[in-house]
Amino acid sequence: NAGVTQTPKFQVLKTGQSMTLQCAQDMNHNSMYWYRQDPGMGLRLIYYSASEGTTDKGEVPNGYNVSRLNKREFSLRLESAAPSQTSVYFCASTRTSGGIGELFFGEGSRLTVL
Amino acid sequence: GESVGLHLPTLSVQEGDNSIINCAYSNSASDYFIWYKQESGKGPQFIIDIRSNMDKRQGQRVTVLLNKTVKHLSLQIAATQPGDSAVYFCAENPRNAGNMLTFGGGTRLMVKP
């Protein structure tokens, strides 16, 4: 049982380039999330999808877009990367859609924007 | 603003001792709290949670205490082991925030053999 799988694990971009971070979960969870984690800071919510077909902004959505492709997959897109987006990105999922339950996290995607 | 914070950025304990990691929160509307453990190079892992209608909850070797009067949350780890070395985050879910969690900055726990 793989849980939450993120790709790629590492990526280096130049300023202005675009890329998509992929996330898939095999636990039949309803809700999925994208967080970023910067050094010395906690996780900050970028976007989330409470259920298939819905997406909502989190705390730091600027510069990002998301797509809930189906119940399993939730992608995060950077249209024009900036150095301020250098961070570790975590995807997470949870069964409940009516309120927070236990979040299951992926291993993270480390992004560097030069 | 509303925030979740931690008193100690680094905690060093002797193997076998008990550890206490503290967390202060400022949003009185929060009704659900979670502790996560993050090992180096990995994603956060759920440890234990507690709802605001409780003041204590126990798991295996871990206990979470909630003091709503002073908006304080703590994680107690009994008989700390080297495998407990990690960064620990508390997180809160305000009652009107849907599925959004607010995370604190983290405390690094270092276990000395």
PDB file of C-alpha atoms in Angstrom:
ATOM      1  CA  ASN A   1       0.000   0.000   0.000  1.00  0.00           C
ATOM      2  CA  ALA A   2       1.835   3.080  -1.272  1.00  0.00           C
ATOM      3  CA  GLY A   3      -0.229   5.747   0.553  1.00  0.00           C
ATOM      4  CA  VAL A   4       0.510   9.211  -0.854  1.00  0.00           C
ATOM      5  CA  THR A   5       2.972   9.358  -3.751  1.00  0.00           C
ATOM      6  CA  GLN A   6       4.534  12.589  -4.990  1.00  0.00           C
ATOM      7  CA  THR A   7       6.590  13.187  -8.120  1.00  0.00           C
ATOM      8  CA  PRO A   8       9.153  14.476  -8.729  1.00  0.00           C
ATOM      9  CA  LYS A   9      11.125  14.255  -5.477  1.00  0.00           C
ATOM     10  CA  PHE A  10      13.605  16.905  -6.594  1.00  0.00           C
ATOM     11  CA  GLN A  11      13.421  19.647  -9.212  1.00  0.00           C
ATOM     12  CA  VAL A  12      15.515  22.655 -10.141  1.00  0.00           C
ATOM     13  CA  LEU A  13      13.873  25.397 -12.192  1.00  0.00           C
ATOM     14  CA  LYS A  14      14.947  28.720 -13.603  1.00  0.00           C
ATOM     15  CA  THR A  15      12.906  31.798 -12.824  1.00  0.00           C
ATOM     16  CA  GLY A  16       9.916  31.982 -15.153  1.00  0.00           C
ATOM     17  CA  GLN A  17       9.789  28.286 -15.972  1.00  0.00           C
ATOM     18  CA  SER A  18       6.654  26.281 -15.293  1.00  0.00           C
ATOM     19  CA  MET A  19       6.157  22.856 -13.818  1.00  0.00           C
ATOM     20  CA  THR A  20       3.564  20.578 -12.283  1.00  0.00           C
ATOM     21  CA  LEU A  21       3.930  18.564  -9.099  1.00  0.00           C
ATOM     22  CA  GLN A  22       1.936  15.358  -9.186  1.00  0.00           C
ATOM     23  CA  CYS A  23       0.268  13.671  -6.228  1.00  0.00           C
ATOM     24  CA  ALA A  24      -1.686  10.432  -6.056  1.00  0.00           C
ATOM     25  CA  GLN A  25      -3.216   8.553  -3.136  1.00  0.00           C
ATOM     26  CA  ASP A  26      -4.474   5.002  -3.102  1.00  0.00           C
ATOM     27  CA  MET A  27      -6.455   5.125   0.146  1.00  0.00           C
ATOM     28  CA  ASN A  28      -9.761   6.224  -1.423  1.00  0.00           C
ATOM     29  CA  HIS A  29      -9.561   9.479   0.519  1.00  0.00           C
ATOM     30  CA  ASN A  30     -11.956  12.311  -0.237  1.00  0.00           C
ATOM     31  CA  SER A  31      -9.819  15.318   0.678  1.00  0.00           C
ATOM     32  CA  MET A  32      -6.383  16.251  -0.621  1.00  0.00           C
ATOM     33  CA  TYR A  33      -4.022  19.109   0.217  1.00  0.00           C
ATOM     34  CA  TRP A  34      -0.873  20.857  -0.917  1.00  0.00           C
ATOM     35  CA  TYR A  35       1.413  22.410   1.698  1.00  0.00           C
ATOM     36  CA  ARG A  36       4.773  24.128   1.463  1.00  0.00           C
ATOM     37  CA  GLN A  37       7.426  23.965   4.150  1.00  0.00           C
ATOM     38  CA  ASP A  38      10.166  26.561   4.413  1.00  0.00           C
ATOM     39  CA  PRO A  39      13.225  26.284   6.690  1.00  0.00           C
ATOM     40  CA  GLY A  40      12.397  26.910  10.325  1.00  0.00           C
ATOM     41  CA  MET A  41       8.706  27.204   9.613  1.00  0.00           C
ATOM     42  CA  GLY A  42       5.680  25.007   9.881  1.00  0.00           C
ATOM     43  CA  LEU A  43       3.656  23.830   6.948  1.00  0.00           C
ATOM     44  CA  ARG A  44       1.506  26.382   5.173  1.00  0.00           C
ATOM     45  CA  LEU A  45      -1.535  25.382   3.178  1.00  0.00           C
ATOM     46  CA  ILE A  46      -1.482  26.366  -0.495  1.00  0.00           C
ATOM     47  CA  TYR A  47      -4.660  24.774  -1.826  1.00  0.00           C
ATOM     48  CA  TYR A  48      -6.935  21.948  -0.854  1.00  0.00           C
ATOM     49  CA  SER A  49      -9.689  19.861  -2.373  1.00  0.00           C
ATOM     50  CA  ALA A  50     -12.356  18.784   0.072  1.00  0.00           C
ATOM     51  CA  SER A  51     -13.834  16.351  -2.418  1.00  0.00           C
ATOM     52  CA  GLU A  52     -13.537  15.392  -6.060  1.00  0.00           C
ATOM     53  CA  GLY A  53     -14.551  18.321  -8.234  1.00  0.00           C
ATOM     54  CA  THR A  54     -13.851  21.059  -5.685  1.00  0.00           C
ATOM     55  CA  THR A  55     -10.769  23.121  -4.879  1.00  0.00           C
ATOM     56  CA  ASP A  56     -10.242  25.967  -2.423  1.00  0.00           C
ATOM     57  CA  LYS A  57      -7.485  28.414  -1.618  1.00  0.00           C
ATOM     58  CA  GLY A  58      -5.447  27.999   1.504  1.00  0.00           C
ATOM     59  CA  GLU A  59      -3.176  30.407   3.297  1.00  0.00           C
ATOM     60  CA  VAL A  60      -0.626  31.020   0.486  1.00  0.00           C
ATOM     61  CA  PRO A  61      -2.260  30.357  -2.931  1.00  0.00           C
ATOM     62  CA  ASN A  62      -0.633  33.135  -4.982  1.00  0.00           C
ATOM     63  CA  GLY A  63       1.513  31.850  -7.833  1.00  0.00           C
ATOM     64  CA  TYR A  64      -0.052  28.389  -7.819  1.00  0.00           C
ATOM     65  CA  ASN A  65      -2.896  26.545  -9.491  1.00  0.00           C
ATOM     66  CA  VAL A  66      -4.310  23.125  -8.735  1.00  0.00           C
ATOM     67  CA  SER A  67      -6.322  20.447 -10.464  1.00  0.00           C
ATOM     68  CA  ARG A  68      -8.245  17.636  -8.799  1.00  0.00           C
ATOM     69  CA  LEU A  69      -7.995  15.296 -11.759  1.00  0.00           C
ATOM     70  CA  ASN A  70     -10.016  12.521 -10.136  1.00  0.00           C
ATOM     71  CA  LYS A  71     -10.468  11.149  -6.651  1.00  0.00           C
ATOM     72  CA  ARG A  72      -6.901   9.792  -6.572  1.00  0.00           C
ATOM     73  CA  GLU A  73      -4.922  12.658  -8.078  1.00  0.00           C
ATOM     74  CA  PHE A  74      -4.321  16.286  -7.117  1.00  0.00           C
ATOM     75  CA  SER A  75      -1.707  18.297  -9.000  1.00  0.00           C
ATOM     76  CA  LEU A  76      -0.035  21.600  -8.174  1.00  0.00           C
ATOM     77  CA  ARG A  77       1.162  23.862 -10.987  1.00  0.00           C
ATOM     78  CA  LEU A  78       3.614  26.725 -10.938  1.00  0.00           C
ATOM     79  CA  GLU A  79       2.997  28.760 -14.096  1.00  0.00           C
ATOM     80  CA  SER A  80       5.975  31.098 -13.740  1.00  0.00           C
ATOM     81  CA  ALA A  81       8.338  30.002 -10.995  1.00  0.00           C
ATOM     82  CA  ALA A  82       9.949  32.573  -8.707  1.00  0.00           C
ATOM     83  CA  PRO A  83      12.836  32.160  -6.237  1.00  0.00           C
ATOM     84  CA  SER A  84      10.334  32.746  -3.409  1.00  0.00           C
ATOM     85  CA  GLN A  85       8.751  29.437  -4.377  1.00  0.00           C
ATOM     86  CA  THR A  86      11.886  27.523  -3.440  1.00  0.00           C
ATOM     87  CA  SER A  87      10.547  25.173  -0.802  1.00  0.00           C
ATOM     88  CA  VAL A  88       9.633  21.608   0.054  1.00  0.00           C
ATOM     89  CA  TYR A  89       6.132  20.766  -1.080  1.00  0.00           C
ATOM     90  CA  PHE A  90       3.993  18.162   0.629  1.00  0.00           C
ATOM     91  CA  CYS A  91       0.826  16.576  -0.592  1.00  0.00           C
ATOM     92  CA  ALA A  92      -1.561  15.107   1.962  1.00  0.00           C
ATOM     93  CA  SER A  93      -4.903  13.356   2.031  1.00  0.00           C
ATOM     94  CA  THR A  94      -7.604  12.470   4.519  1.00  0.00           C
ATOM     95  CA  ARG A  95     -10.754  10.395   4.415  1.00  0.00           C
ATOM     96  CA  THR A  96     -13.115  12.997   5.831  1.00  0.00           C
ATOM     97  CA  SER A  97     -14.501  15.832   3.737  1.00  0.00           C
ATOM     98  CA  GLY A  98     -16.707  17.386   6.402  1.00  0.00           C
ATOM     99  CA  GLY A  99     -13.894  18.170   8.759  1.00  0.00           C
ATOM    100  CA  ILE A 100     -10.283  17.411   9.467  1.00  0.00           C
ATOM    101  CA  GLY A 101      -9.245  13.872  10.183  1.00  0.00           C
ATOM    102  CA  GLU A 102      -5.817  12.297  10.247  1.00  0.00           C
ATOM    103  CA  LEU A 103      -3.729  13.686   7.393  1.00  0.00           C
ATOM    104  CA  PHE A 104      -1.474  11.289   5.537  1.00  0.00           C
ATOM    105  CA  PHE A 105       1.511  13.005   3.944  1.00  0.00           C
ATOM    106  CA  GLY A 106       3.712  12.150   1.011  1.00  0.00           C
ATOM    107  CA  GLU A 107       7.511  12.191   1.221  1.00  0.00           C
ATOM    108  CA  GLY A 108       7.783  15.706  -0.204  1.00  0.00           C
ATOM    109  CA  SER A 109       9.046  17.363  -3.381  1.00  0.00           C
ATOM    110  CA  ARG A 110      12.058  19.629  -2.983  1.00  0.00           C
ATOM    111  CA  LEU A 111      11.917  22.514  -5.455  1.00  0.00           C
ATOM    112  CA  THR A 112      14.697  25.016  -6.074  1.00  0.00           C
ATOM    113  CA  VAL A 113      14.070  28.054  -8.253  1.00  0.00           C
ATOM    114  CA  LEU A 114      17.222  29.830  -9.445  1.00  0.00           C
TER     115      LEU A 114
ATOM    116  CA  GLY B   1      -3.299  37.378  14.224  1.00  0.00           C
ATOM    117  CA  GLU B   2      -4.187  33.785  14.870  1.00  0.00           C
ATOM    118  CA  SER B   3      -1.213  31.544  15.274  1.00  0.00           C
ATOM    119  CA  VAL B   4       0.077  28.326  16.675  1.00  0.00           C
ATOM    120  CA  GLY B   5       3.519  28.525  18.199  1.00  0.00           C
ATOM    121  CA  LEU B   6       5.982  26.530  20.236  1.00  0.00           C
ATOM    122  CA  HIS B   7       7.929  27.628  23.297  1.00  0.00           C
ATOM    123  CA  LEU B   8      11.160  25.694  22.607  1.00  0.00           C
ATOM    124  CA  PRO B   9      12.733  25.286  19.180  1.00  0.00           C
ATOM    125  CA  THR B  10      15.086  22.506  20.363  1.00  0.00           C
ATOM    126  CA  LEU B  11      14.682  20.019  23.182  1.00  0.00           C
ATOM    127  CA  SER B  12      17.476  17.677  24.192  1.00  0.00           C
ATOM    128  CA  VAL B  13      16.684  14.736  26.475  1.00  0.00           C
ATOM    129  CA  GLN B  14      18.449  11.668  27.752  1.00  0.00           C
ATOM    130  CA  GLU B  15      17.319   8.307  26.425  1.00  0.00           C
ATOM    131  CA  GLY B  16      14.794   6.834  28.831  1.00  0.00           C
ATOM    132  CA  ASP B  17      13.666  10.165  30.214  1.00  0.00           C
ATOM    133  CA  ASN B  18      10.240  11.645  29.579  1.00  0.00           C
ATOM    134  CA  SER B  19       9.904  14.474  27.050  1.00  0.00           C
ATOM    135  CA  ILE B  20       7.437  17.321  27.108  1.00  0.00           C
ATOM    136  CA  ILE B  21       6.903  19.460  24.018  1.00  0.00           C
ATOM    137  CA  ASN B  22       4.758  22.547  24.434  1.00  0.00           C
ATOM    138  CA  CYS B  23       2.562  24.517  22.068  1.00  0.00           C
ATOM    139  CA  ALA B  24       0.580  27.736  22.498  1.00  0.00           C
ATOM    140  CA  TYR B  25      -2.362  28.604  20.329  1.00  0.00           C
ATOM    141  CA  SER B  26      -4.252  31.858  20.104  1.00  0.00           C
ATOM    142  CA  ASN B  27      -7.468  30.973  18.269  1.00  0.00           C
ATOM    143  CA  SER B  28     -10.107  30.242  20.881  1.00  0.00           C
ATOM    144  CA  ALA B  29     -12.367  28.950  18.070  1.00  0.00           C
ATOM    145  CA  SER B  30     -10.078  25.965  17.450  1.00  0.00           C
ATOM    146  CA  ASP B  31     -11.737  22.720  18.402  1.00  0.00           C
ATOM    147  CA  TYR B  32      -9.359  20.096  17.064  1.00  0.00           C
ATOM    148  CA  PHE B  33      -5.626  19.722  17.607  1.00  0.00           C
ATOM    149  CA  ILE B  34      -3.067  17.324  16.194  1.00  0.00           C
ATOM    150  CA  TRP B  35       0.560  16.477  16.871  1.00  0.00           C
ATOM    151  CA  TYR B  36       2.776  15.404  13.979  1.00  0.00           C
ATOM    152  CA  LYS B  37       6.274  13.951  13.943  1.00  0.00           C
ATOM    153  CA  GLN B  38       8.613  14.658  11.045  1.00  0.00           C
ATOM    154  CA  GLU B  39      11.829  12.725  10.596  1.00  0.00           C
ATOM    155  CA  SER B  40      14.575  14.133   8.426  1.00  0.00           C
ATOM    156  CA  GLY B  41      13.749  13.935   4.729  1.00  0.00           C
ATOM    157  CA  LYS B  42      10.266  12.566   5.299  1.00  0.00           C
ATOM    158  CA  GLY B  43       6.723  13.853   5.421  1.00  0.00           C
ATOM    159  CA  PRO B  44       4.957  14.551   8.720  1.00  0.00           C
ATOM    160  CA  GLN B  45       3.447  11.547  10.433  1.00  0.00           C
ATOM    161  CA  PHE B  46       0.346  11.666  12.633  1.00  0.00           C
ATOM    162  CA  ILE B  47       0.986  10.983  16.311  1.00  0.00           C
ATOM    163  CA  ILE B  48      -2.140  11.828  18.243  1.00  0.00           C
ATOM    164  CA  ASP B  49      -5.099  14.183  18.159  1.00  0.00           C
ATOM    165  CA  ILE B  50      -7.507  15.695  20.653  1.00  0.00           C
ATOM    166  CA  ARG B  51     -10.808  17.522  20.423  1.00  0.00           C
ATOM    167  CA  SER B  52     -11.642  20.545  22.527  1.00  0.00           C
ATOM    168  CA  ASN B  53     -14.207  18.644  24.603  1.00  0.00           C
ATOM    169  CA  MET B  54     -11.334  16.659  26.128  1.00  0.00           C
ATOM    170  CA  ASP B  55      -8.367  17.747  28.227  1.00  0.00           C
ATOM    171  CA  LYS B  56      -6.259  14.610  27.970  1.00  0.00           C
ATOM    172  CA  ARG B  57      -5.788  11.785  25.547  1.00  0.00           C
ATOM    173  CA  GLN B  58      -3.345   8.907  25.735  1.00  0.00           C
ATOM    174  CA  GLY B  59      -1.750   6.806  23.077  1.00  0.00           C
ATOM    175  CA  GLN B  60       1.122   4.372  23.095  1.00  0.00           C
ATOM    176  CA  ARG B  61       3.887   6.138  25.087  1.00  0.00           C
ATOM    177  CA  VAL B  62       2.375   9.531  24.171  1.00  0.00           C
ATOM    178  CA  THR B  63      -0.092  11.753  25.966  1.00  0.00           C
ATOM    179  CA  VAL B  64      -1.577  15.021  24.740  1.00  0.00           C
ATOM    180  CA  LEU B  65      -2.834  17.557  27.252  1.00  0.00           C
ATOM    181  CA  LEU B  66      -5.091  20.451  26.336  1.00  0.00           C
ATOM    182  CA  ASN B  67      -5.595  23.462  28.586  1.00  0.00           C
ATOM    183  CA  LYS B  68      -8.222  25.643  26.955  1.00  0.00           C
ATOM    184  CA  THR B  69      -8.083  28.230  29.723  1.00  0.00           C
ATOM    185  CA  VAL B  70      -4.556  29.267  28.784  1.00  0.00           C
ATOM    186  CA  LYS B  71      -4.707  27.984  25.196  1.00  0.00           C
ATOM    187  CA  HIS B  72      -1.891  25.517  25.721  1.00  0.00           C
ATOM    188  CA  LEU B  73      -1.217  22.110  24.224  1.00  0.00           C
ATOM    189  CA  SER B  74       1.520  19.690  25.217  1.00  0.00           C
ATOM    190  CA  LEU B  75       2.845  16.373  23.993  1.00  0.00           C
ATOM    191  CA  GLN B  76       4.388  14.043  26.530  1.00  0.00           C
ATOM    192  CA  ILE B  77       6.555  11.164  25.379  1.00  0.00           C
ATOM    193  CA  ALA B  78       7.323   8.521  27.970  1.00  0.00           C
ATOM    194  CA  ALA B  79      10.665   6.715  28.072  1.00  0.00           C
ATOM    195  CA  THR B  80      12.050   8.645  25.120  1.00  0.00           C
ATOM    196  CA  GLN B  81      13.956   6.534  22.613  1.00  0.00           C
ATOM    197  CA  PRO B  82      16.507   7.445  19.915  1.00  0.00           C
ATOM    198  CA  GLY B  83      13.806   6.779  17.322  1.00  0.00           C
ATOM    199  CA  ASP B  84      11.804   9.640  18.791  1.00  0.00           C
ATOM    200  CA  SER B  85      14.390  12.126  17.525  1.00  0.00           C
ATOM    201  CA  ALA B  86      12.517  14.302  15.031  1.00  0.00           C
ATOM    202  CA  VAL B  87      10.759  17.636  14.631  1.00  0.00           C
ATOM    203  CA  TYR B  88       7.352  17.782  16.275  1.00  0.00           C
ATOM    204  CA  PHE B  89       4.573  20.066  15.056  1.00  0.00           C
ATOM    205  CA  CYS B  90       1.303  20.944  16.670  1.00  0.00           C
ATOM    206  CA  ALA B  91      -1.578  21.989  14.449  1.00  0.00           C
ATOM    207  CA  GLU B  92      -5.022  23.399  15.084  1.00  0.00           C
ATOM    208  CA  ASN B  93      -8.271  23.381  13.169  1.00  0.00           C
ATOM    209  CA  PRO B  94     -10.516  26.346  13.918  1.00  0.00           C
ATOM    210  CA  ARG B  95     -14.205  25.483  14.097  1.00  0.00           C
ATOM    211  CA  ASN B  96     -15.098  27.694  11.116  1.00  0.00           C
ATOM    212  CA  ALA B  97     -12.094  26.814   8.957  1.00  0.00           C
ATOM    213  CA  GLY B  98     -13.401  23.720   7.222  1.00  0.00           C
ATOM    214  CA  ASN B  99     -10.547  21.370   6.437  1.00  0.00           C
ATOM    215  CA  MET B 100      -7.745  23.852   7.065  1.00  0.00           C
ATOM    216  CA  LEU B 101      -5.040  23.178   9.626  1.00  0.00           C
ATOM    217  CA  THR B 102      -2.701  25.845  10.987  1.00  0.00           C
ATOM    218  CA  PHE B 103       0.717  24.445  11.873  1.00  0.00           C
ATOM    219  CA  GLY B 104       3.178  25.721  14.418  1.00  0.00           C
ATOM    220  CA  GLY B 105       6.862  26.239  13.645  1.00  0.00           C
ATOM    221  CA  GLY B 106       8.067  22.929  15.101  1.00  0.00           C
ATOM    222  CA  THR B 107      10.304  21.737  17.950  1.00  0.00           C
ATOM    223  CA  ARG B 108      13.313  19.570  17.318  1.00  0.00           C
ATOM    224  CA  LEU B 109      13.650  16.734  19.814  1.00  0.00           C
ATOM    225  CA  MET B 110      17.147  15.309  20.204  1.00  0.00           C
ATOM    226  CA  VAL B 111      17.583  12.139  22.210  1.00  0.00           C
ATOM    227  CA  LYS B 112      20.998  11.553  23.736  1.00  0.00           C
ATOM    228  CA  PRO B 113      22.090   7.927  24.219  1.00  0.00           C
TER     229      PRO B 113
END
